[in-house]
Coordinates of C-alpha atoms in Angstrom, one line a residue:
Chain A
M60 CA 103.0 78.1 158.9
K61 CA 103.0 81.4 157.0
S62 CA 99.7 80.6 155.4
F63 CA 98.3 79.6 158.8
F64 CA 99.1 83.0 160.3
R65 CA 98.0 84.7 157.1
A66 CA 94.6 83.0 157.4
L67 CA 94.5 83.9 161.1
Y68 CA 95.2 87.6 160.7
E69 CA 93.5 88.2 157.4
V70 CA 90.1 87.6 158.9
I71 CA 89.8 91.3 159.3
G72 CA 90.6 91.9 155.7
L73 CA 93.8 92.4 153.6
P74 CA 96.6 94.4 155.1
Q75 CA 96.4 98.1 154.5
P76 CA 97.8 99.9 152.7
S77 CA 98.1 97.1 150.2
S78 CA 101.7 98.1 149.2
E79 CA 102.8 96.6 152.5
T80 CA 101.1 93.3 152.1
P81 CA 104.3 91.3 151.4
V82 CA 106.0 92.5 154.6
Y83 CA 102.9 91.7 156.6
R84 CA 102.6 88.2 155.1
E85 CA 106.3 87.4 155.1
V86 CA 107.4 88.9 158.4
I87 CA 104.8 90.6 160.6
F88 CA 102.1 87.9 160.7
P89 CA 104.5 85.0 161.6
N90 CA 106.3 87.2 164.1
I91 CA 103.3 88.4 166.0
G92 CA 101.7 85.0 165.9
L93 CA 104.6 83.1 167.3
L94 CA 105.3 85.8 169.9
N95 CA 101.6 85.7 170.9
I96 CA 101.6 82.0 171.4
G97 CA 104.9 82.0 173.2
I98 CA 104.0 84.8 175.6
T99 CA 100.6 83.3 176.3
L100 CA 102.3 80.0 177.2
A101 CA 104.9 81.7 179.3
L102 CA 102.2 83.6 181.3
L103 CA 100.2 80.4 181.8
V104 CA 103.3 78.6 183.1
L105 CA 104.0 81.5 185.4
F106 CA 100.4 81.6 186.8
Y107 CA 99.5 78.0 187.1
L108 CA 102.9 76.2 187.6
V109 CA 105.3 78.7 189.1
I110 CA 103.0 80.8 191.3
N111 CA 100.3 78.3 192.1
R112 CA 102.2 75.0 192.2
Y113 CA 105.9 75.3 193.0
M114 CA 105.8 78.5 195.0
R115 CA 102.4 77.8 196.5
V116 CA 101.7 81.5 196.9
A117 CA 98.5 81.3 198.9
T118 CA 96.9 84.6 197.9
F119 CA 97.3 84.7 194.1
S120 CA 94.9 82.1 192.8
R121 CA 91.6 83.9 192.6
P122 CA 89.8 84.6 189.3
R123 CA 90.6 88.2 189.5
H124 CA 94.3 87.3 189.6
W125 CA 93.8 85.1 186.6
A126 CA 91.9 88.0 184.9
L127 CA 94.9 90.3 185.6
F128 CA 97.1 87.8 183.7
L129 CA 94.7 87.6 180.9
G130 CA 94.6 91.4 180.6
L131 CA 98.4 91.6 180.8
N132 CA 98.7 89.0 178.0
A133 CA 96.2 90.9 175.8
L134 CA 98.1 94.1 176.4
I135 CA 101.4 92.6 175.5
A136 CA 99.9 91.2 172.3
F137 CA 98.7 94.6 171.4
V138 CA 102.0 96.3 172.0
I139 CA 104.1 93.7 170.1
V140 CA 102.1 94.4 166.9
I141 CA 102.8 98.1 167.1
A142 CA 106.4 97.4 167.9
Q143 CA 106.7 95.0 165.0
A144 CA 105.1 97.3 162.6
N145 CA 107.5 100.1 163.6
G146 CA 110.4 97.8 163.5
Q147 CA 109.7 96.7 159.9
N148 CA 109.1 100.2 158.7
V149 CA 105.7 99.6 157.2
E150 CA 103.7 102.6 156.2
S151 CA 101.6 103.8 159.1
H152 CA 97.9 103.2 158.8
S153 CA 95.0 102.6 161.2
Y154 CA 95.2 99.0 160.1
I155 CA 98.1 98.5 162.5
Y156 CA 95.8 99.3 165.4
W157 CA 93.1 97.0 164.1
L158 CA 95.7 94.3 163.8
A159 CA 96.9 95.0 167.3
L160 CA 93.4 94.7 168.6
L161 CA 92.8 91.5 166.8
N162 CA 96.1 90.1 168.2
A163 CA 95.0 91.2 171.7
I164 CA 91.7 89.3 171.3
Y165 CA 93.5 86.2 170.0
A166 CA 95.8 86.4 173.0
A167 CA 92.8 86.5 175.4
V168 CA 91.1 83.6 173.6
F169 CA 94.3 81.5 173.6
F170 CA 94.8 82.3 177.3
F171 CA 91.3 81.3 178.1
I172 CA 91.3 78.1 176.2
L173 CA 94.8 77.0 177.4
S174 CA 93.8 77.8 181.0
L175 CA 91.4 74.9 180.9
I176 CA 94.3 72.6 180.3
F177 CA 96.9 74.3 182.5
R178 CA 94.6 74.5 185.6
K179 CA 94.8 70.8 185.9
L180 CA 98.5 71.0 186.4
S181 CA 98.1 73.5 189.1
V182 CA 97.5 72.8 192.8
N183 CA 96.3 76.1 194.2
A184 CA 94.5 77.3 191.1
S185 CA 93.0 74.2 189.8
T186 CA 89.6 75.7 189.9
T187 CA 90.5 79.0 188.3
P188 CA 88.9 80.5 186.4
F189 CA 86.1 78.0 187.3
Chain B
M27 CA 134.7 116.4 153.4
F28 CA 135.9 119.2 151.1
G29 CA 134.7 121.9 153.4
P30 CA 138.1 122.7 154.9
M31 CA 139.8 122.6 151.5
R32 CA 137.5 125.3 150.1
F33 CA 137.9 127.4 153.2
S34 CA 140.5 129.9 152.2
S35 CA 141.5 131.5 155.5
L36 CA 145.3 132.1 155.9
S37 CA 145.7 129.7 158.8
F38 CA 144.9 126.9 156.5
Y39 CA 147.8 127.4 154.1
K40 CA 150.2 126.1 156.7
V41 CA 148.5 122.8 156.8
L42 CA 147.4 122.7 153.2
P43 CA 150.4 120.7 151.9
A44 CA 149.8 118.0 154.5
L45 CA 146.1 118.0 153.9
A46 CA 146.7 118.0 150.2
V47 CA 148.7 114.8 150.5
L48 CA 146.3 113.2 152.9
L49 CA 143.3 114.0 150.8
A50 CA 144.9 113.3 147.5
G51 CA 142.5 110.6 146.8
C52 CA 139.5 112.7 147.5
Y53 CA 140.6 115.8 145.8
S54 CA 139.1 116.0 142.3
R55 CA 139.7 118.3 139.5
S56 CA 136.2 119.7 139.6
D57 CA 136.9 120.8 143.2
M58 CA 140.1 122.5 142.0
E59 CA 138.3 124.3 139.3
A60 CA 135.6 125.4 141.7
E61 CA 138.3 126.7 144.0
Q62 CA 140.1 128.5 141.2
G63 CA 136.8 129.8 139.8
A64 CA 136.1 131.4 143.1
G65 CA 139.1 133.6 142.4
K66 CA 140.0 134.1 146.0
T67 CA 143.0 131.8 146.1
T68 CA 146.4 133.3 146.5
P69 CA 149.2 132.0 144.3
A70 CA 150.5 129.9 147.2
A71 CA 147.2 128.2 147.5
T72 CA 146.8 127.6 143.8
E73 CA 150.2 126.0 143.6
Q74 CA 149.5 123.6 146.3
P75 CA 146.8 121.6 144.7
E76 CA 149.0 121.0 141.7
P77 CA 150.9 117.9 143.1
T78 CA 147.6 116.6 144.3
A79 CA 146.1 116.8 140.9
A80 CA 149.1 114.9 139.6
A81 CA 148.7 112.4 142.3
T82 CA 145.0 112.1 141.6
K83 CA 145.4 111.6 137.9
P84 CA 146.8 108.1 137.9
K85 CA 144.2 107.2 140.5
G86 CA 141.5 108.5 138.1
N87 CA 143.0 106.2 135.5
T88 CA 143.1 103.2 137.6
A89 CA 139.6 103.7 139.0
P90 CA 137.8 102.0 136.1
G91 CA 140.2 99.2 136.4
P92 CA 137.7 96.3 136.6
A93 CA 135.9 97.6 133.5
K94 CA 139.3 97.8 131.7
T95 CA 140.3 94.3 132.6
A96 CA 136.9 93.1 131.4
A97 CA 137.4 94.9 128.2
S98 CA 140.9 93.6 127.7
A99 CA 139.5 90.1 128.1
T100 CA 137.6 90.7 124.9
S101 CA 139.4 89.9 121.8
F102 CA 138.7 90.1 118.1
P103 CA 140.0 87.0 116.3
Q104 CA 139.7 88.7 112.9
V105 CA 138.9 92.2 111.7
N106 CA 138.4 93.0 108.0
V107 CA 138.6 96.5 106.8
F108 CA 137.1 97.5 103.5
L109 CA 137.8 100.8 102.0
E110 CA 135.9 101.9 98.9
V111 CA 138.2 103.4 96.4
S112 CA 135.8 104.3 93.6
G113 CA 136.0 107.7 91.9
S114 CA 133.3 109.1 94.3
M115 CA 135.7 108.6 97.2
Q116 CA 138.5 110.6 95.7
G117 CA 137.2 113.8 97.1
F118 CA 137.7 112.5 100.6
M119 CA 141.3 111.6 99.9
P120 CA 142.6 114.3 97.6
A121 CA 146.2 113.7 96.4
A122 CA 148.1 115.9 98.9
G123 CA 150.6 118.4 97.7
A124 CA 153.2 119.8 100.0
N125 CA 150.9 122.5 101.3
A126 CA 147.6 120.8 100.9
Q127 CA 145.3 120.5 103.8
T128 CA 144.1 117.1 104.8
T129 CA 140.4 116.4 105.0
Q130 CA 138.7 115.2 108.2
F131 CA 138.2 111.9 106.4
Q132 CA 141.9 111.4 106.1
Q133 CA 142.5 112.4 109.7
Q134 CA 139.8 110.2 111.2
V135 CA 140.3 107.2 109.0
S136 CA 144.0 107.0 109.2
E137 CA 143.9 107.6 113.0
W138 CA 141.3 104.8 113.3
L139 CA 143.3 102.5 111.0
S140 CA 146.4 103.1 113.0
G141 CA 144.5 102.5 116.3
L142 CA 143.3 99.2 114.8
E143 CA 146.7 98.2 113.7
R144 CA 148.2 98.8 117.1
D145 CA 145.4 97.3 119.1
G146 CA 146.5 94.2 121.0
R147 CA 143.0 92.8 121.2
V148 CA 142.8 92.2 117.5
Q149 CA 144.5 89.0 116.6
Q150 CA 144.3 89.1 112.8
R151 CA 143.7 92.1 110.6
R152 CA 143.0 92.1 106.9
Y153 CA 142.7 95.1 104.7
F154 CA 140.9 95.4 101.4
R155 CA 140.3 97.9 98.8
I156 CA 136.9 97.6 97.2
A157 CA 137.1 97.7 93.4
D158 CA 134.6 95.5 91.6
R159 CA 135.6 93.0 94.2
P160 CA 137.6 93.2 97.4
I161 CA 141.3 93.3 96.7
A162 CA 143.6 92.3 99.6
D163 CA 145.9 95.1 100.6
T164 CA 148.3 95.8 103.4
Y165 CA 147.9 98.2 106.3
R166 CA 150.8 100.3 104.9
A167 CA 149.3 100.5 101.4
L168 CA 145.8 101.2 102.6
S169 CA 147.0 103.9 105.0
E170 CA 149.0 105.3 102.1
T171 CA 145.9 105.4 100.0
V172 CA 144.0 107.3 102.6
R173 CA 146.8 109.8 103.0
R174 CA 148.0 110.3 99.5
G175 CA 144.9 109.7 97.6
I176 CA 143.5 107.0 95.3
R177 CA 146.0 106.1 92.5
Q178 CA 143.6 104.2 90.3
P179 CA 140.0 104.8 91.1
A180 CA 137.9 101.7 90.7
T181 CA 134.7 101.7 88.9
S182 CA 131.8 102.3 91.2
T183 CA 130.4 99.3 93.0
S184 CA 126.9 99.2 94.2
I185 CA 126.3 99.2 97.9
P186 CA 124.1 96.0 98.0
A187 CA 126.9 94.2 96.1
I188 CA 129.5 95.2 98.6
L189 CA 127.2 94.2 101.5
D190 CA 126.4 90.9 99.9
T191 CA 130.0 90.1 99.4
V192 CA 131.1 91.1 102.8
A193 CA 128.2 89.5 104.6
N194 CA 128.5 86.2 102.8
R195 CA 132.3 85.8 102.4
Y196 CA 133.9 87.8 105.1
L197 CA 131.8 87.2 108.1
A198 CA 133.0 83.8 109.2
D199 CA 132.7 83.1 112.9
E200 CA 134.2 85.7 115.1
A201 CA 135.0 88.1 112.3
I202 CA 134.2 91.7 112.3
S203 CA 134.0 93.6 109.0
V204 CA 134.2 97.3 108.7
I205 CA 133.2 99.0 105.5
I206 CA 134.3 102.6 104.9
S207 CA 132.4 104.3 102.1
D208 CA 130.2 107.2 101.2
F209 CA 127.3 104.8 100.9
I210 CA 125.8 106.6 98.0
Y211 CA 123.6 104.0 96.4
S212 CA 121.7 104.6 93.2
P213 CA 119.7 101.7 91.7
Q214 CA 120.3 101.2 88.0
N215 CA 116.8 102.1 87.3
P216 CA 115.6 105.4 88.8
G217 CA 112.2 103.9 89.4
D218 CA 113.7 101.5 91.8
V219 CA 114.5 104.1 94.4
P220 CA 111.5 103.1 96.6
Y221 CA 113.0 99.6 96.7
I222 CA 116.4 100.6 98.2
N223 CA 115.4 99.3 101.5
T224 CA 114.5 96.0 100.0
D225 CA 117.8 95.9 98.1
I226 CA 119.7 96.4 101.3
A227 CA 117.7 93.8 103.1
D228 CA 118.1 91.3 100.3
A229 CA 121.8 91.8 100.2
L230 CA 122.1 90.8 103.8
A231 CA 119.3 88.3 103.8
H232 CA 121.5 85.2 103.7
S233 CA 124.1 86.4 106.2
R234 CA 124.6 84.9 109.6
R235 CA 121.6 84.7 111.9
D236 CA 123.1 86.8 114.7
L237 CA 124.2 89.6 112.4
A238 CA 124.4 93.1 113.9
V239 CA 125.3 96.3 112.1
S240 CA 126.5 99.5 113.7
V241 CA 126.5 102.5 111.5
Y242 CA 128.9 105.4 112.2
A243 CA 128.3 108.6 110.3
F244 CA 130.9 111.3 109.8
K245 CA 131.2 114.5 107.8
S246 CA 134.3 115.6 106.0
D247 CA 135.6 118.2 103.6
F248 CA 135.5 117.0 100.1
K249 CA 137.8 118.2 97.4
G250 CA 137.2 116.7 94.0
T251 CA 134.4 115.5 91.8
Y252 CA 131.2 114.6 93.4
Y253 CA 129.1 111.9 91.8
P254 CA 125.4 112.4 92.7
A255 CA 123.4 109.3 93.0
M256 CA 121.1 109.6 90.1
K257 CA 123.2 111.2 87.3
G258 CA 125.8 113.6 86.3
K259 CA 128.8 114.8 88.3
V260 CA 129.7 118.0 90.1
A261 CA 133.3 119.0 89.5
G262 CA 135.4 121.0 91.9
C263 CA 133.2 120.1 94.8
C264 CA 132.2 120.9 97.6
P265 CA 131.7 124.0 99.7
Q266 CA 129.9 121.9 102.3
P267 CA 131.1 118.9 104.2
I268 CA 130.0 115.5 102.7
P269 CA 129.0 112.5 104.8
Y270 CA 130.8 109.2 104.9
Y271 CA 130.1 106.1 106.9
M272 CA 131.7 103.2 108.7
W273 CA 129.5 100.2 108.9
V274 CA 130.6 97.6 111.4
L275 CA 129.1 94.1 110.6
G276 CA 129.5 91.0 112.6
P277 CA 128.1 88.7 115.2
A278 CA 126.0 90.7 117.6
E279 CA 128.1 90.0 120.6
L280 CA 131.4 91.0 118.9
V281 CA 129.9 94.1 117.3
G282 CA 128.8 95.2 120.8
Q283 CA 132.3 94.8 122.1
F284 CA 133.8 96.4 119.0
D285 CA 131.5 99.4 119.5
A286 CA 132.6 99.7 123.1
T287 CA 136.3 99.4 122.4
L288 CA 137.6 100.2 118.9
M289 CA 134.8 102.5 117.9
K290 CA 134.7 104.3 121.2
D291 CA 134.8 108.1 121.3
Q292 CA 134.2 108.5 117.6
R293 CA 132.7 111.8 116.9
G294 CA 129.7 111.9 114.5
E295 CA 126.5 110.1 114.7
Q296 CA 125.7 106.4 115.1
A297 CA 123.0 103.9 114.8
H298 CA 123.0 100.3 116.0
F299 CA 120.9 97.5 114.6
G300 CA 120.7 94.0 115.9
L301 CA 122.5 94.4 119.1
A302 CA 121.0 93.1 122.3
A303 CA 118.2 95.3 123.6
A304 CA 119.3 97.5 126.4
E305 CA 118.9 96.2 129.9
V306 CA 117.8 99.3 131.9
P307 CA 117.6 99.3 135.7
S308 CA 113.9 99.1 136.5
S309 CA 111.5 98.2 139.3
V310 CA 107.9 98.4 140.2
L311 CA 107.7 101.0 143.0
S312 CA 105.5 99.7 145.7
R313 CA 104.7 103.0 147.4
F314 CA 105.2 105.6 144.7
H315 CA 102.0 107.2 143.2
R316 CA 100.0 104.0 143.7
K317 CA 96.3 103.6 143.2
G318 CA 94.1 100.7 144.1
T319 CA 94.8 97.5 146.0
W320 CA 97.9 95.7 144.7
F321 CA 101.3 94.8 146.0
V322 CA 104.7 93.8 144.6
A323 CA 104.6 90.0 144.9
D324 CA 108.3 89.5 144.6
A325 CA 109.3 92.3 146.9
G326 CA 110.3 90.0 149.7
K327 CA 110.7 91.0 153.3
Q328 CA 111.9 94.6 153.0
A329 CA 109.2 97.1 153.5
G330 CA 108.8 99.4 150.4
A331 CA 111.0 97.1 148.2
G332 CA 110.3 96.9 144.5
G333 CA 110.1 94.0 142.1
H334 CA 108.7 93.0 138.8
A335 CA 105.7 91.0 139.7
V336 CA 102.5 92.7 140.7
A337 CA 99.7 91.0 142.6
V338 CA 96.4 92.7 142.0
E339 CA 93.8 92.3 144.6
E340 CA 91.1 94.3 143.1
A341 CA 90.7 96.3 139.9
T342 CA 87.8 97.4 137.8
A343 CA 87.3 99.8 134.9
E344 CA 85.8 102.3 137.3
E345 CA 88.4 101.8 140.0
P346 CA 91.6 100.7 138.2
A347 CA 94.8 99.7 140.0
E348 CA 97.7 101.8 139.0
F349 CA 101.3 101.0 139.6
V350 CA 104.5 102.9 138.6
V351 CA 107.5 101.3 137.0
G352 CA 110.7 103.2 137.7
L353 CA 113.1 103.2 134.7
D354 CA 116.7 104.5 134.6
L355 CA 117.1 105.5 131.0
A356 CA 120.2 107.6 131.4
Q357 CA 122.3 105.3 129.2
L358 CA 119.9 105.6 126.2
P359 CA 120.1 108.1 123.4
E360 CA 118.5 111.4 124.1
L361 CA 115.5 110.8 121.9
F362 CA 114.4 107.8 124.0
Q363 CA 114.6 109.9 127.2
K364 CA 111.9 112.4 126.1
P365 CA 108.8 111.9 128.1
E366 CA 106.5 112.8 125.2
Y367 CA 108.2 110.3 123.0
L368 CA 108.0 107.6 125.6
Q369 CA 104.4 108.5 126.3
K370 CA 103.6 107.9 122.7
N371 CA 105.8 104.8 122.1
L372 CA 106.3 102.9 125.3
A373 CA 104.0 99.9 125.0
L374 CA 103.0 97.0 127.2
R375 CA 102.9 93.7 125.4
G376 CA 101.4 90.6 126.5
N377 CA 98.3 88.5 126.4
T378 CA 96.1 91.0 128.1
T379 CA 93.9 93.9 127.2
T380 CA 93.3 95.1 130.7
A381 CA 96.8 96.5 131.4
K382 CA 98.0 99.6 129.6
V383 CA 100.6 102.3 129.9
A384 CA 98.7 105.2 131.3
K385 CA 101.4 107.9 131.3
V386 CA 105.1 108.4 131.4
E387 CA 106.8 111.1 133.3
A388 CA 110.4 112.2 133.8
A389 CA 111.9 112.4 137.2
T390 CA 111.5 115.7 139.0
E391 CA 113.6 117.4 141.6
A392 CA 111.1 116.1 144.2
T393 CA 111.6 112.4 143.2
R394 CA 115.3 112.7 143.0
R395 CA 115.5 114.1 146.5
S396 CA 112.8 111.9 148.0
G397 CA 115.3 109.5 149.5
G398 CA 113.0 106.7 148.5
P399 CA 113.6 104.0 145.9
E400 CA 112.1 106.4 143.2
A401 CA 115.2 108.5 143.6
A402 CA 117.2 106.0 141.5
Y403 CA 115.1 106.3 138.4
T404 CA 115.0 108.9 135.6
H405 CA 111.5 108.0 134.3
F406 CA 108.3 106.7 135.7
A407 CA 105.8 104.7 133.6
T408 CA 102.3 104.4 135.2
I409 CA 100.6 101.1 134.3
R410 CA 96.8 101.0 134.6
V411 CA 95.1 97.7 135.3
T412 CA 91.4 97.6 134.7
A413 CA 90.6 94.1 135.7
K414 CA 91.9 91.6 138.2
P415 CA 93.9 89.1 136.3
R416 CA 92.6 85.5 136.4
S417 CA 96.1 83.9 136.3
K418 CA 99.7 85.0 136.2
Q419 CA 100.4 86.9 133.0
D420 CA 103.8 87.9 131.7
L421 CA 104.0 91.3 130.2
T422 CA 106.8 93.2 128.5
L423 CA 107.2 96.9 128.7
A424 CA 109.0 97.7 125.5
L425 CA 110.0 100.7 123.5
P426 CA 109.9 99.8 119.8
A427 CA 113.0 100.7 117.9
A428 CA 112.8 103.8 115.8
R429 CA 115.1 105.4 113.3
P430 CA 117.4 107.8 115.0
T431 CA 116.5 111.4 114.4
W432 CA 119.8 112.3 112.7
V433 CA 119.1 109.8 109.9
Q434 CA 116.3 111.9 108.5
Q435 CA 118.5 115.0 108.6
W436 CA 121.3 113.2 106.9
S437 CA 119.1 111.9 104.1
T438 CA 118.0 113.5 100.9
A439 CA 115.9 112.5 98.0
N440 CA 118.1 114.5 95.6
D441 CA 121.8 115.0 96.0
S442 CA 122.5 116.7 92.7
K443 CA 123.4 119.7 94.9
P444 CA 126.0 118.1 97.1
G445 CA 125.6 118.8 100.8
P446 CA 125.9 117.3 104.2
Y447 CA 123.4 114.5 103.4
T448 CA 123.3 111.2 101.6
F449 CA 121.0 110.0 99.0
A450 CA 118.3 107.8 100.5
L451 CA 120.2 107.0 103.6
N452 CA 116.9 106.6 105.5
R453 CA 115.8 103.9 103.0
Q454 CA 119.1 102.0 103.4
L455 CA 118.9 102.0 107.2
D456 CA 115.2 101.2 107.2
G457 CA 116.0 98.1 105.1
L458 CA 118.7 97.2 107.6
Q459 CA 116.4 97.7 110.5
R460 CA 113.5 95.8 109.1
L461 CA 115.6 92.8 108.2
L462 CA 117.3 92.6 111.6
A463 CA 114.1 93.3 113.5
S464 CA 112.2 90.5 111.9
R465 CA 115.1 88.1 112.6
N466 CA 115.6 88.5 116.3
T467 CA 112.9 90.1 118.4
G468 CA 115.1 90.3 121.4
T469 CA 117.5 92.7 119.7
N470 CA 117.5 96.5 119.6
A471 CA 116.5 96.4 115.9
A472 CA 113.1 95.5 117.3
D473 CA 113.1 97.1 120.7
V474 CA 115.2 99.8 122.3
L475 CA 114.5 98.5 125.7
R476 CA 112.5 95.7 127.3
V477 CA 111.4 95.3 130.9
S478 CA 109.7 92.0 131.9
L479 CA 106.8 92.4 134.3
S480 CA 104.0 90.1 135.4
I481 CA 100.6 90.6 136.9
Q482 CA 98.8 88.0 138.9
P483 CA 95.8 87.7 141.2
D484 CA 96.5 87.8 144.9

């Protein structure tokens, strides 16, 4: 699992500064990866199942609502990287923000791909995003 | 915590006794001295800390309790003491008249003998006078000899012969042998002086594999006839103190314990051969003065943690990777703490040509106060890696053993004018060192300190 997240996050290069590599590989990559997946799933459940199936909210199934959730997911993914980096006391470096951006992109991609599955479980939003 | 105690306003004297009792454990003598040194204390105040000092004292004694119990667990099944009683030793033990002053030799040796005789850790003690062969003696008789002088001086015995006998016949398992002598050795043929080191090594060559030798050197007044190594004699000697030595021989482990217990707090100089190399606290510092792209592979999950394995991501001759190994050398002799000496002698051993010690620096005020992991170390060795390793390579950062500086000062090539030096001492100790260094590379005869490191690709 560690090596999976390591491969996932080292596509933008090795952690910087390199002194902090062990902490990124041992702690931060797995943490942000798992949080990212978990939060993405939680938001998808909230959007497709809670709001648009059980609650049957009539006016929250449009693509712009979906896009709002996607943006929210990406924002959370960005923030958790910075929070993790601070929490683990790694040396500050612009790499942290690159990593946060990468994590936000991954969050958006996951959200999009998983939406194609989750929409089938929904009633009101079964055609969102398309 | 001591702030209020140092504060010498009058209102405090009322609560001082109570405070003094409460803080007895925290109040140390240095604080007291600081307070008294300030010179502002009234008699009332200076008297108050007295009971606290008394209360602290037993505490201070019990503080190193665990270490003491560990030491008391050590025991010495057998200790053999050999005292040379040839004519050349007479000057150290002059026959004392009623008003005669004793020599330092008499003081130190009889104190040491008495300490040995009383020590509960020693199970069996044997005492010998060295004539042409060791002659068994009692503590009382030997102690008497030291105090009252040698009755019948034996003919001189050569040092290699003594060493040979002791090492082969009196170093059974778990036995420590101590030889007390002036260690003046003159080969029969003056042309053989350059071979003194070989003679010493040969004498010990067939001794036990784990032999270690600790040499303690002392100086003492000398009243009598001095026999220089090569020829002649100097009567009514000597205006200057003359050296004598105690050599502790035995299995390395026991000698180490003996050094730490029964030879503790001996004044004079010392040199140790064949003991286990010192384990100094050390760590690769992941953030301190780093260059290039590398990380500490065994650092674990703590940011900024150190370790001993370095993963190098990139390194070339033009852009080398540099990492710093923090070393705490406070326990080593002074010579081995000199940055210039370390710079010259600290070497990185291993199957690589691409990693080298680039520089060695002592800790500065800035590093001590940094609050980072570097604050724990007294020295910093910068290692430069000029190529990315292809596989994991084990390296050893080692300081090769060297003759202690005092040995040269205590040695002479000509002792016809007696003084505070011994004929060819350096050659004797060189022989000892070379023999023991070639036997066990892990001992301090070979290396003063060793730090295991490794470099690996990412």
